[in-house]
């Protein structure tokens, strides 16, 4: 399972403040903490209040790369931020994200391809997030076909069926779990699958419990990657336990520690 | 999800001692604690050291029924213990369990039918526990056919694919999860599915973590009932969260408390 740390996001007050003040120390600390907790990639998002999204993203990239040799996921709705960001990355990047809208795909697939980056494809379009499995699958096929037509390697495509908050659309979690398995048979090689996990529990009580219970189900259903809070130790414990239950690593009595050390 | 409390089992020293000493207080306390924690049925097992399995089982039944209006699951390999026990039960009972061996089925199906009890059918036979999904399915079909032939109602049949300890047979958990889904299409009405959950983590560290992570996956895969430790609060929290994620109860902010109150 690929773990993408979600915490360097201007949605969080502390991060927004650090970006505004160009406070490297706070950002670098949060980067290192996430990597130590098991994140393999860090997501960067300047947040909705950024007055200079491009400048802030480039500063974030530089700040994190100063202290960590790590792949970064560029989380922005602006294609110029993605384009300039990708050009600056030292390591393989991730474009987070494209929708299934034609004009987005026309811009972002070539951009990701040019920079040898991965691409997260959300199965939503201008009409919003689908309410069922079939429409998610339809949009996923559309994204895969666009990638194939443009010669984008499918191993670098991560399809995200978009999980909605349980308190808003309780019937959607099951649809998302079901479609994760179906995404894998769209093409050969299979596209990978990803989720922005925390969205499930937005606005609910017991967020960690809901996130980790759903994560166990999603891993069993074929989830390859998740954007999540790696500092949630119980969530990471569940992720590791799920991998051992599914026989992806050889069990040993101290399996949690062994996994974290590797 | 049907929760069957596993703690009244002579495998546990404290329980074995209480059975031997005919210490009603200890047994009744453990019965009430399990029911308060969310068990709907209690499993009774005299343990391997009982010198009088029939007498001990009848005493256990009487002792528990004195303080609780509850269905009991009679966990014994001896058919006379099952037969005499079923005859004494005040409420609908469960026969725990039959294997897929012909002579066991010939005895236990008519017995369960006669007493209007449910029946747990383990998909194992004299050759042992199957090493894959297909053999489990084969044995399940055999059990279902025997039930049909004897006019036993399939709504009362619980198929148990038999989970093995992760430290002994790590590749089996995935087989068990896969076959849970397949059991449901053997017949119409579908047989129900059950697991003796704790067996997964026998002899491992972090037992509760492994049990609850696997339970989330198993519930998603179609598990209808589990024999488990209801006093493991984190396990019960996971069970409840899984039911809400799968939209089986309407979400509310205090969903854990709401579920426990109902």
Short mmCIF file of C-alpha atoms in Angstrom, two decimals:
data_model
loop_
_atom_site.label_atom_id
_atom_site.label_comp_id
_atom_site.label_asym_id
_atom_site.label_seq_id
_atom_site.Cartn_x
_atom_site.Cartn_y
_atom_site.Cartn_z
CA UNK A 1 0.00 0.00 0.00
CA UNK A 2 1.25 3.38 -0.98
CA UNK A 3 0.70 5.90 1.81
CA UNK A 4 0.47 9.56 0.85
CA UNK A 5 0.62 11.94 3.80
CA UNK A 6 -2.16 14.51 3.72
CA UNK A 7 -1.07 16.94 6.40
CA UNK A 8 0.82 19.56 4.36
CA UNK A 9 -2.44 21.16 3.36
CA UNK A 10 -3.38 24.83 3.77
CA UNK A 11 -6.83 23.65 4.79
CA UNK A 12 -5.26 23.17 8.22
CA UNK A 13 -4.83 26.49 10.04
CA UNK A 14 -1.33 25.76 11.32
CA UNK A 15 -0.13 24.94 7.79
CA UNK A 16 -1.87 27.92 6.21
CA UNK A 17 -0.16 30.16 8.76
CA UNK A 18 3.22 28.58 8.14
CA UNK A 19 2.86 29.03 4.38
CA UNK A 20 1.89 32.67 4.77
CA UNK A 21 4.78 33.36 7.16
CA UNK A 22 7.20 31.28 5.05
CA UNK A 23 7.93 29.37 8.25
CA UNK A 24 10.10 26.55 6.97
CA UNK A 25 10.54 24.89 10.33
CA UNK A 26 6.85 24.02 10.82
CA UNK A 27 6.53 22.63 7.29
CA UNK A 28 9.73 20.61 7.48
CA UNK A 29 8.80 19.19 10.86
CA UNK A 30 5.42 18.05 9.54
CA UNK A 31 7.12 16.55 6.48
CA UNK A 32 9.57 14.57 8.58
CA UNK A 33 6.95 13.41 11.07
CA UNK A 34 4.77 12.03 8.28
CA UNK A 35 7.66 10.19 6.68
CA UNK A 36 8.73 8.71 10.00
CA UNK A 37 5.15 7.54 10.59
CA UNK A 38 5.13 5.62 7.31
CA UNK A 39 4.16 8.02 4.51
CA UNK A 40 6.06 7.27 1.32
CA UNK A 41 4.82 10.33 -0.57
CA UNK A 42 3.74 13.74 0.69
CA UNK A 43 0.81 15.66 -0.69
CA UNK A 44 1.24 19.44 -0.99
CA UNK A 45 -1.73 21.78 -1.06
CA UNK A 46 -1.50 25.55 -0.50
CA UNK A 47 -5.07 25.73 0.73
CA UNK A 48 -8.04 27.79 -0.36
CA UNK A 49 -6.78 31.02 1.21
CA UNK A 50 -3.45 31.21 -0.61
CA UNK A 51 -3.06 34.55 -2.41
CA UNK A 52 -0.19 33.24 -4.53
CA UNK A 53 -0.89 29.55 -5.26
CA UNK A 54 2.03 29.19 -7.67
CA UNK A 55 4.57 30.91 -5.46
CA UNK A 56 3.35 29.07 -2.39
CA UNK A 57 3.51 25.67 -4.14
CA UNK A 58 7.05 26.28 -5.38
CA UNK A 59 8.07 27.38 -1.88
CA UNK A 60 6.47 24.25 -0.38
CA UNK A 61 8.32 22.00 -2.84
CA UNK A 62 11.64 23.68 -2.12
CA UNK A 63 11.06 23.64 1.62
CA UNK A 64 10.21 19.94 1.77
CA UNK A 65 12.92 18.88 -0.67
CA UNK A 66 15.49 20.65 1.51
CA UNK A 67 14.98 18.03 4.22
CA UNK A 68 13.62 14.94 2.50
CA UNK A 69 14.41 12.83 -0.55
CA UNK A 70 10.77 12.10 -1.33
CA UNK A 71 8.15 12.00 -4.07
CA UNK A 72 5.63 14.81 -3.85
CA UNK A 73 2.01 14.95 -4.89
CA UNK A 74 0.95 18.34 -6.23
CA UNK A 75 -2.58 19.04 -5.10
CA UNK A 76 -4.01 21.98 -6.99
CA UNK A 77 -6.88 22.79 -9.32
CA UNK A 78 -4.69 25.20 -11.29
CA UNK A 79 -2.85 23.67 -14.23
CA UNK A 80 -0.11 26.30 -14.22
CA UNK A 81 0.69 25.42 -10.59
CA UNK A 82 0.88 21.74 -11.58
CA UNK A 83 2.99 22.51 -14.66
CA UNK A 84 5.52 24.74 -12.92
CA UNK A 85 5.58 22.49 -9.87
CA UNK A 86 6.31 19.35 -11.88
CA UNK A 87 9.18 21.12 -13.63
CA UNK A 88 10.83 21.82 -10.27
CA UNK A 89 10.48 18.38 -8.64
CA UNK A 90 13.65 16.43 -7.94
CA UNK A 91 11.79 13.08 -7.81
CA UNK A 92 8.87 11.46 -9.64
CA UNK A 93 5.76 13.51 -8.89
CA UNK A 94 2.03 12.93 -8.75
CA UNK A 95 -0.60 15.16 -10.35
CA UNK A 96 -3.44 15.46 -7.83
CA UNK A 97 -5.78 15.50 -9.68
CA UNK A 98 -7.74 15.44 -12.90
CA UNK A 99 -11.50 15.04 -13.11
CA UNK A 100 -13.12 13.05 -15.93
CA UNK A 101 -13.83 16.29 -17.80
CA UNK A 102 -12.46 16.33 -21.34
CA UNK A 103 -10.62 19.66 -21.07
CA UNK A 104 -8.93 18.68 -17.80
CA UNK A 105 -7.78 15.38 -19.28
CA UNK A 106 -6.55 17.10 -22.45
CA UNK A 107 -4.31 19.35 -20.35
CA UNK A 108 -3.19 17.16 -17.47
CA UNK A 109 -2.47 13.82 -19.15
CA UNK A 110 0.16 15.31 -21.49
CA UNK A 111 1.59 17.31 -18.60
CA UNK A 112 1.98 14.23 -16.38
CA UNK A 113 3.40 12.26 -19.31
CA UNK A 114 5.95 14.95 -20.16
CA UNK A 115 7.29 14.95 -16.60
CA UNK A 116 7.04 11.16 -16.09
CA UNK A 117 4.63 11.81 -13.21
CA UNK A 118 1.76 9.72 -11.90
CA UNK A 119 -1.78 10.97 -12.31
CA UNK A 120 -4.76 10.74 -9.98
CA UNK A 121 -8.04 10.54 -11.93
CA UNK A 122 -11.18 11.35 -9.97
CA UNK A 123 -14.33 9.69 -11.28
CA UNK A 124 -16.36 12.86 -11.17
CA UNK A 125 -17.17 15.51 -13.72
CA UNK A 126 -18.96 18.84 -14.00
CA UNK A 127 -22.19 17.12 -12.99
CA UNK A 128 -20.60 16.23 -9.67
CA UNK A 129 -19.83 13.00 -7.86
CA UNK A 130 -21.77 9.98 -9.17
CA UNK A 131 -24.35 8.46 -6.87
CA UNK A 132 -23.68 4.88 -7.87
CA UNK A 133 -21.08 2.35 -8.91
CA UNK A 134 -21.97 2.21 -12.60
CA UNK A 135 -21.48 5.90 -13.30
CA UNK A 136 -18.15 5.83 -11.46
CA UNK A 137 -17.10 2.91 -13.64
CA UNK A 138 -18.21 4.75 -16.79
CA UNK A 139 -16.11 7.80 -15.90
CA UNK A 140 -13.16 5.57 -14.99
CA UNK A 141 -13.31 3.90 -18.41
CA UNK A 142 -13.40 7.35 -20.02
CA UNK A 143 -10.24 8.39 -18.11
CA UNK A 144 -8.45 5.12 -18.97
CA UNK A 145 -9.32 5.44 -22.67
CA UNK A 146 -8.01 9.01 -22.73
CA UNK A 147 -4.76 7.85 -21.13
CA UNK A 148 -4.42 5.02 -23.63
CA UNK A 149 -5.09 7.35 -26.55
CA UNK A 150 -2.35 9.68 -25.35
CA UNK A 151 0.17 6.93 -24.62
CA UNK A 152 0.13 7.56 -20.90
CA UNK A 153 1.37 4.48 -18.98
CA UNK A 154 -1.52 2.91 -17.05
CA UNK A 155 0.81 1.81 -14.24
CA UNK A 156 1.05 5.52 -13.44
CA UNK A 157 -2.70 6.10 -13.33
CA UNK A 158 -4.48 6.08 -9.95
CA UNK A 159 -8.27 6.00 -10.20
CA UNK A 160 -10.11 7.58 -7.27
CA UNK A 161 -13.81 6.64 -6.95
CA UNK A 162 -14.34 9.60 -4.58
CA UNK A 163 -15.61 8.70 -1.15
CA UNK A 164 -18.24 11.03 0.32
CA UNK A 165 -18.83 11.86 3.99
CA UNK A 166 -20.86 9.22 5.78
CA UNK A 167 -23.09 11.83 7.38
CA UNK A 168 -24.03 13.25 3.96
CA UNK A 169 -24.22 10.22 1.66
CA UNK A 170 -24.22 7.11 3.81
CA UNK A 171 -25.09 4.78 0.94
CA UNK A 172 -21.98 5.72 -1.03
CA UNK A 173 -19.29 3.87 0.95
CA UNK A 174 -20.54 0.50 -0.27
CA UNK A 175 -20.67 1.74 -3.87
CA UNK A 176 -17.07 2.90 -3.60
CA UNK A 177 -15.91 -0.41 -2.15
CA UNK A 178 -17.65 -2.33 -4.90
CA UNK A 179 -16.21 -0.25 -7.71
CA UNK A 180 -12.63 -0.49 -6.42
CA UNK A 181 -12.64 -4.16 -7.42
CA UNK A 182 -14.19 -3.37 -10.80
CA UNK A 183 -11.62 -0.67 -11.66
CA UNK A 184 -8.95 -3.38 -11.72
CA UNK A 185 -10.46 -5.12 -14.74
CA UNK A 186 -10.88 -2.05 -16.94
CA UNK A 187 -7.53 -2.55 -18.62
CA UNK A 188 -4.36 -4.61 -18.69
CA UNK A 189 -2.16 -3.61 -16.99
CA UNK A 190 -4.74 -2.61 -14.39
CA UNK A 191 -4.99 1.01 -13.38
CA UNK A 192 -4.13 1.53 -9.73
CA UNK A 193 -6.71 2.70 -7.19
CA UNK A 194 -6.54 5.45 -4.60
CA UNK A 195 -8.79 7.16 -2.07
CA UNK A 196 -8.73 10.43 -0.17
CA UNK A 197 -9.67 8.49 2.93
CA UNK A 198 -10.42 11.25 5.43
CA UNK A 199 -13.31 12.53 3.36
CA UNK A 200 -15.37 9.56 4.59
CA UNK A 201 -15.50 10.93 8.10
CA UNK A 202 -15.70 14.70 7.46
CA UNK A 203 -18.00 16.20 10.04
CA UNK A 204 -18.53 12.97 11.96
CA UNK A 205 -17.64 11.90 15.47
CA UNK A 206 -15.18 9.02 15.91
CA UNK A 207 -13.33 9.92 12.72
CA UNK A 208 -10.39 7.60 13.26
CA UNK A 209 -12.63 4.59 13.95
CA UNK A 210 -14.66 5.17 10.79
CA UNK A 211 -11.55 5.81 8.69
CA UNK A 212 -9.71 2.70 9.81
CA UNK A 213 -12.73 0.38 9.60
CA UNK A 214 -13.41 1.57 6.06
CA UNK A 215 -9.71 1.37 5.18
CA UNK A 216 -9.59 -2.35 6.12
CA UNK A 217 -12.54 -3.01 3.80
CA UNK A 218 -11.02 -0.90 1.02
CA UNK A 219 -7.64 -2.64 1.19
CA UNK A 220 -9.41 -5.98 0.89
CA UNK A 221 -11.33 -4.56 -2.09
CA UNK A 222 -8.14 -3.72 -3.97
CA UNK A 223 -7.06 -0.28 -2.81
CA UNK A 224 -3.45 0.41 -3.89
CA UNK A 225 -2.88 3.82 -2.33
CA UNK A 226 -4.47 6.21 0.11
CA UNK A 227 -4.08 9.87 0.97
CA UNK A 228 -4.43 9.86 4.73
CA UNK A 229 -3.14 11.11 8.06
CA UNK A 230 -0.10 8.92 8.82
CA UNK A 231 0.16 10.41 12.31
CA UNK A 232 -3.06 8.54 13.20
CA UNK A 233 -1.25 5.58 14.72
CA UNK A 234 -4.32 3.35 15.01
CA UNK A 235 -5.08 3.96 11.35
CA UNK A 236 -1.54 2.97 10.36
CA UNK A 237 -1.73 -0.10 12.65
CA UNK A 238 -4.91 -1.16 10.84
CA UNK A 239 -3.28 -0.63 7.45
CA UNK A 240 -0.31 -2.78 8.44
CA UNK A 241 -2.49 -5.49 10.01
CA UNK A 242 -4.61 -5.61 6.84
CA UNK A 243 -1.52 -6.18 4.71
CA UNK A 244 -0.45 -9.09 6.91
CA UNK A 245 -3.94 -10.60 6.98
CA UNK A 246 -3.91 -10.51 3.17
CA UNK A 247 -0.54 -12.28 3.19
CA UNK A 248 1.40 -9.50 1.51
CA UNK A 249 4.30 -9.74 3.97
CA UNK A 250 5.45 -12.74 5.97
CA UNK A 251 3.99 -12.72 9.48
CA UNK A 252 6.30 -12.47 12.46
CA UNK A 253 5.30 -11.82 16.08
CA UNK A 254 6.47 -8.20 15.92
CA UNK A 255 4.86 -7.55 12.55
CA UNK A 256 4.00 -3.92 13.28
CA UNK A 257 7.57 -3.04 14.19
CA UNK A 258 9.01 -5.12 11.35
CA UNK A 259 6.83 -3.32 8.81
CA UNK A 260 7.71 0.08 10.16
CA UNK A 261 11.43 -0.64 10.10
CA UNK A 262 11.57 -1.81 6.51
CA UNK B 1 -24.69 -8.89 12.71
CA UNK B 2 -25.37 -11.60 15.20
CA UNK B 3 -22.85 -11.54 18.05
CA UNK B 4 -22.27 -14.75 19.96
CA UNK B 5 -20.26 -14.30 23.16
CA UNK B 6 -17.41 -16.78 23.43
CA UNK B 7 -16.30 -16.33 27.02
CA UNK B 8 -18.27 -19.08 28.78
CA UNK B 9 -15.71 -21.63 27.68
CA UNK B 10 -13.83 -24.06 29.90
CA UNK B 11 -10.77 -23.37 27.78
CA UNK B 12 -10.39 -20.30 30.01
CA UNK B 13 -8.97 -21.22 33.42
CA UNK B 14 -11.35 -18.99 35.37
CA UNK B 15 -14.37 -20.60 33.70
CA UNK B 16 -13.03 -24.16 34.05
CA UNK B 17 -12.54 -23.49 37.75
CA UNK B 18 -16.03 -22.06 38.15
CA UNK B 19 -17.58 -25.05 36.38
CA UNK B 20 -15.67 -27.49 38.57
CA UNK B 21 -16.62 -25.64 41.75
CA UNK B 22 -20.21 -25.10 40.54
CA UNK B 23 -19.61 -21.41 41.21
CA UNK B 24 -22.76 -19.84 39.78
CA UNK B 25 -21.76 -16.27 40.55
CA UNK B 26 -18.72 -16.23 38.25
CA UNK B 27 -20.64 -17.81 35.37
CA UNK B 28 -23.65 -15.53 35.77
CA UNK B 29 -21.47 -12.43 35.97
CA UNK B 30 -19.69 -13.38 32.74
CA UNK B 31 -23.05 -14.07 31.09
CA UNK B 32 -24.43 -10.67 32.06
CA UNK B 33 -21.27 -8.79 31.11
CA UNK B 34 -21.29 -10.30 27.64
CA UNK B 35 -24.95 -9.46 27.11
CA UNK B 36 -24.45 -5.90 28.30
CA UNK B 37 -21.50 -5.53 25.90
CA UNK B 38 -23.66 -6.50 22.92
CA UNK B 39 -23.74 -10.29 22.67
CA UNK B 40 -27.16 -11.56 21.55
CA UNK B 41 -26.38 -15.23 22.07
CA UNK B 42 -23.99 -16.96 24.49
CA UNK B 43 -21.84 -19.92 23.57
CA UNK B 44 -21.43 -22.60 26.24
CA UNK B 45 -18.45 -24.95 26.25
CA UNK B 46 -17.40 -27.09 29.24
CA UNK B 47 -13.81 -27.19 28.12
CA UNK B 48 -11.43 -30.04 27.43
CA UNK B 49 -10.86 -30.86 31.10
CA UNK B 50 -14.50 -31.48 32.06
CA UNK B 51 -14.91 -34.91 33.65
CA UNK B 52 -18.68 -34.81 33.20
CA UNK B 53 -19.40 -32.99 29.94
CA UNK B 54 -23.14 -33.69 30.02
CA UNK B 55 -23.65 -32.74 33.66
CA UNK B 56 -21.49 -29.65 33.27
CA UNK B 57 -23.37 -28.51 30.16
CA UNK B 58 -26.76 -28.94 31.83
CA UNK B 59 -25.50 -27.03 34.85
CA UNK B 60 -24.18 -24.23 32.60
CA UNK B 61 -27.54 -23.97 30.81
CA UNK B 62 -29.46 -23.83 34.06
CA UNK B 63 -27.05 -21.36 35.61
CA UNK B 64 -27.17 -18.92 32.68
CA UNK B 65 -30.93 -19.24 32.17
CA UNK B 66 -31.46 -18.33 35.81
CA UNK B 67 -30.26 -14.79 35.11
CA UNK B 68 -30.81 -14.20 31.40
CA UNK B 69 -33.56 -14.67 28.85
CA UNK B 70 -31.17 -15.57 26.04
CA UNK B 71 -30.50 -18.01 23.22
CA UNK B 72 -27.64 -20.38 23.95
CA UNK B 73 -25.19 -22.05 21.61
CA UNK B 74 -24.19 -25.54 22.71
CA UNK B 75 -20.54 -26.06 21.90
CA UNK B 76 -19.64 -29.73 22.24
CA UNK B 77 -18.29 -32.56 20.11
CA UNK B 78 -20.52 -35.07 21.94
CA UNK B 79 -23.93 -35.62 20.37
CA UNK B 80 -25.53 -36.76 23.63
CA UNK B 81 -24.49 -33.45 25.25
CA UNK B 82 -26.07 -31.60 22.34
CA UNK B 83 -29.22 -33.74 22.44
CA UNK B 84 -29.83 -33.46 26.17
CA UNK B 85 -28.84 -29.81 26.18
CA UNK B 86 -31.25 -28.88 23.38
CA UNK B 87 -34.08 -30.61 25.24
CA UNK B 88 -33.51 -28.37 28.27
CA UNK B 89 -33.22 -24.98 26.53
CA UNK B 90 -35.91 -22.42 27.22
CA UNK B 91 -35.17 -20.47 24.01
CA UNK B 92 -34.13 -21.31 20.46
CA UNK B 93 -30.70 -22.92 20.59
CA UNK B 94 -27.71 -23.32 18.30
CA UNK B 95 -25.86 -26.57 17.65
CA UNK B 96 -22.14 -25.70 17.63
CA UNK B 97 -21.21 -27.58 15.50
CA UNK B 98 -21.28 -30.23 12.83
CA UNK B 99 -18.42 -30.98 10.47
CA UNK B 100 -19.08 -31.95 6.84
CA UNK B 101 -18.66 -35.62 7.75
CA UNK B 102 -21.62 -37.78 6.73
CA UNK B 103 -22.19 -39.43 10.12
CA UNK B 104 -22.08 -36.11 11.96
CA UNK B 105 -24.60 -34.60 9.57
CA UNK B 106 -26.84 -37.68 9.80
CA UNK B 107 -27.02 -37.24 13.57
CA UNK B 108 -26.96 -33.49 14.10
CA UNK B 109 -29.25 -32.19 11.35
CA UNK B 110 -32.27 -34.22 12.58
CA UNK B 111 -31.43 -33.23 16.15
CA UNK B 112 -31.33 -29.51 15.35
CA UNK B 113 -34.51 -29.85 13.29
CA UNK B 114 -36.37 -31.66 16.03
CA UNK B 115 -35.61 -28.88 18.53
CA UNK B 116 -36.08 -26.01 16.06
CA UNK B 117 -32.45 -25.02 16.68
CA UNK B 118 -29.95 -23.37 14.38
CA UNK B 119 -26.95 -25.36 13.18
CA UNK B 120 -23.36 -24.28 12.61
CA UNK B 121 -21.74 -26.27 9.79
CA UNK B 122 -17.96 -26.22 9.67
CA UNK B 123 -16.48 -26.74 6.23
CA UNK B 124 -13.98 -29.31 7.39
CA UNK B 125 -14.02 -33.09 7.49
CA UNK B 126 -11.88 -35.95 8.70
CA UNK B 127 -9.13 -34.88 6.31
CA UNK B 128 -8.91 -31.59 8.22
CA UNK B 129 -9.39 -27.94 7.32
CA UNK B 130 -9.23 -27.26 3.57
CA UNK B 131 -6.29 -25.25 2.31
CA UNK B 132 -8.23 -23.34 -0.30
CA UNK B 133 -11.51 -21.70 -1.21
CA UNK B 134 -12.74 -24.34 -3.61
CA UNK B 135 -12.61 -27.23 -1.16
CA UNK B 136 -14.40 -25.12 1.47
CA UNK B 137 -17.11 -24.40 -1.09
CA UNK B 138 -17.40 -28.09 -1.97
CA UNK B 139 -17.90 -29.07 1.66
CA UNK B 140 -20.39 -26.21 2.15
CA UNK B 141 -22.45 -27.46 -0.80
CA UNK B 142 -22.39 -30.95 0.72
CA UNK B 143 -23.71 -29.60 4.05
CA UNK B 144 -26.42 -27.54 2.32
CA UNK B 145 -27.55 -30.52 0.24
CA UNK B 146 -27.79 -32.69 3.34
CA UNK B 147 -29.89 -30.02 5.05
CA UNK B 148 -32.17 -29.74 2.02
CA UNK B 149 -32.57 -33.51 1.82
CA UNK B 150 -33.60 -33.61 5.46
CA UNK B 151 -35.95 -30.65 5.25
CA UNK B 152 -33.82 -28.50 7.54
CA UNK B 153 -34.59 -24.78 7.03
CA UNK B 154 -31.60 -23.06 5.40
CA UNK B 155 -32.32 -19.82 7.27
CA UNK B 156 -31.19 -21.71 10.35
CA UNK B 157 -27.93 -22.96 8.83
CA UNK B 158 -24.72 -21.03 9.57
CA UNK B 159 -21.76 -22.05 7.40
CA UNK B 160 -18.35 -21.54 8.99
CA UNK B 161 -15.40 -21.56 6.55
CA UNK B 162 -13.00 -22.06 9.50
CA UNK B 163 -10.39 -19.38 9.95
CA UNK B 164 -6.91 -20.59 10.90
CA UNK B 165 -4.32 -18.78 13.00
CA UNK B 166 -2.36 -16.22 11.01
CA UNK B 167 0.94 -17.43 12.44
CA UNK B 168 0.26 -20.98 11.21
CA UNK B 169 -1.53 -20.54 7.88
CA UNK B 170 -1.16 -16.94 6.82
CA UNK B 171 -2.51 -17.53 3.32
CA UNK B 172 -5.88 -18.79 4.61
CA UNK B 173 -7.48 -15.53 5.73
CA UNK B 174 -7.90 -14.36 2.15
CA UNK B 175 -9.39 -17.72 1.14
CA UNK B 176 -11.90 -17.47 3.96
CA UNK B 177 -12.91 -13.92 3.00
CA UNK B 178 -13.37 -14.93 -0.62
CA UNK B 179 -15.52 -17.93 0.17
CA UNK B 180 -17.82 -16.02 2.54
CA UNK B 181 -19.23 -14.21 -0.49
CA UNK B 182 -19.54 -17.46 -2.45
CA UNK B 183 -21.44 -19.27 0.31
CA UNK B 184 -24.31 -16.83 -0.17
CA UNK B 185 -25.07 -18.08 -3.68
CA UNK B 186 -25.14 -21.81 -2.89
CA UNK B 187 -28.87 -21.81 -2.30
CA UNK B 188 -32.00 -19.71 -2.07
CA UNK B 189 -32.67 -18.70 0.63
CA UNK B 190 -28.95 -18.20 1.25
CA UNK B 191 -27.34 -20.04 4.11
CA UNK B 192 -25.99 -17.68 6.74
CA UNK B 193 -22.28 -17.34 7.46
CA UNK B 194 -20.39 -17.39 10.72
CA UNK B 195 -16.80 -17.35 11.98
CA UNK B 196 -15.08 -18.26 15.22
CA UNK B 197 -13.15 -15.01 14.97
CA UNK B 198 -10.56 -15.35 17.70
CA UNK B 199 -8.98 -18.35 16.04
CA UNK B 200 -7.39 -15.96 13.53
CA UNK B 201 -5.11 -14.51 16.15
CA UNK B 202 -4.37 -17.57 18.32
CA UNK B 203 -0.78 -17.35 19.45
CA UNK B 204 -0.13 -13.95 17.91
CA UNK B 205 0.71 -10.60 19.41
CA UNK B 206 -1.77 -7.76 18.94
CA UNK B 207 -4.73 -10.12 18.93
CA UNK B 208 -7.42 -7.46 19.12
CA UNK B 209 -5.94 -5.45 16.23
CA UNK B 210 -5.80 -8.52 13.99
CA UNK B 211 -9.29 -9.66 15.01
CA UNK B 212 -10.96 -6.32 14.39
CA UNK B 213 -9.17 -5.60 11.10
CA UNK B 214 -10.17 -9.02 9.80
CA UNK B 215 -13.71 -8.60 11.14
CA UNK B 216 -14.20 -5.39 9.12
CA UNK B 217 -13.17 -7.25 5.95
CA UNK B 218 -15.35 -10.24 6.83
CA UNK B 219 -18.45 -8.13 7.48
CA UNK B 220 -17.96 -6.47 4.09
CA UNK B 221 -17.61 -9.96 2.58
CA UNK B 222 -21.00 -11.06 3.90
CA UNK B 223 -20.44 -12.37 7.41
CA UNK B 224 -23.78 -12.73 9.24
CA UNK B 225 -22.60 -13.84 12.67
CA UNK B 226 -19.44 -14.15 14.70
CA UNK B 227 -18.41 -15.97 17.84
CA UNK B 228 -16.16 -13.44 19.54
CA UNK B 229 -15.18 -11.68 22.74
CA UNK B 230 -17.81 -8.96 23.20
CA UNK B 231 -15.83 -7.49 26.11
CA UNK B 232 -13.19 -6.36 23.60
CA UNK B 233 -14.60 -2.86 23.25
CA UNK B 234 -12.47 -1.88 20.27
CA UNK B 235 -13.64 -5.00 18.45
CA UNK B 236 -17.28 -4.15 19.13
CA UNK B 237 -16.67 -0.53 18.06
CA UNK B 238 -15.29 -1.81 14.76
CA UNK B 239 -18.26 -4.12 14.28
CA UNK B 240 -20.68 -1.26 14.84
CA UNK B 241 -18.73 1.15 12.62
CA UNK B 242 -18.69 -1.47 9.84
CA UNK B 243 -22.46 -1.79 9.99
CA UNK B 244 -22.90 1.97 9.65
CA UNK B 245 -20.36 2.21 6.83
CA UNK B 246 -22.34 -0.48 4.99
CA UNK B 247 -25.51 1.57 5.53
CA UNK B 248 -27.33 -1.03 7.65
CA UNK B 249 -28.46 1.54 10.22
CA UNK B 250 -29.07 5.24 9.75
CA UNK B 251 -26.04 7.30 10.75
CA UNK B 252 -26.28 9.73 13.62
CA UNK B 253 -23.41 11.54 15.36
CA UNK B 254 -23.58 9.25 18.40
CA UNK B 255 -23.91 6.10 16.32
CA UNK B 256 -21.94 3.89 18.74
CA UNK B 257 -24.16 4.79 21.67
CA UNK B 258 -27.33 4.61 19.57
CA UNK B 259 -26.46 1.10 18.40
CA UNK B 260 -25.65 -0.07 21.89
CA UNK B 261 -28.90 1.29 23.28
CA UNK B 262 -31.15 -0.36 20.73
#
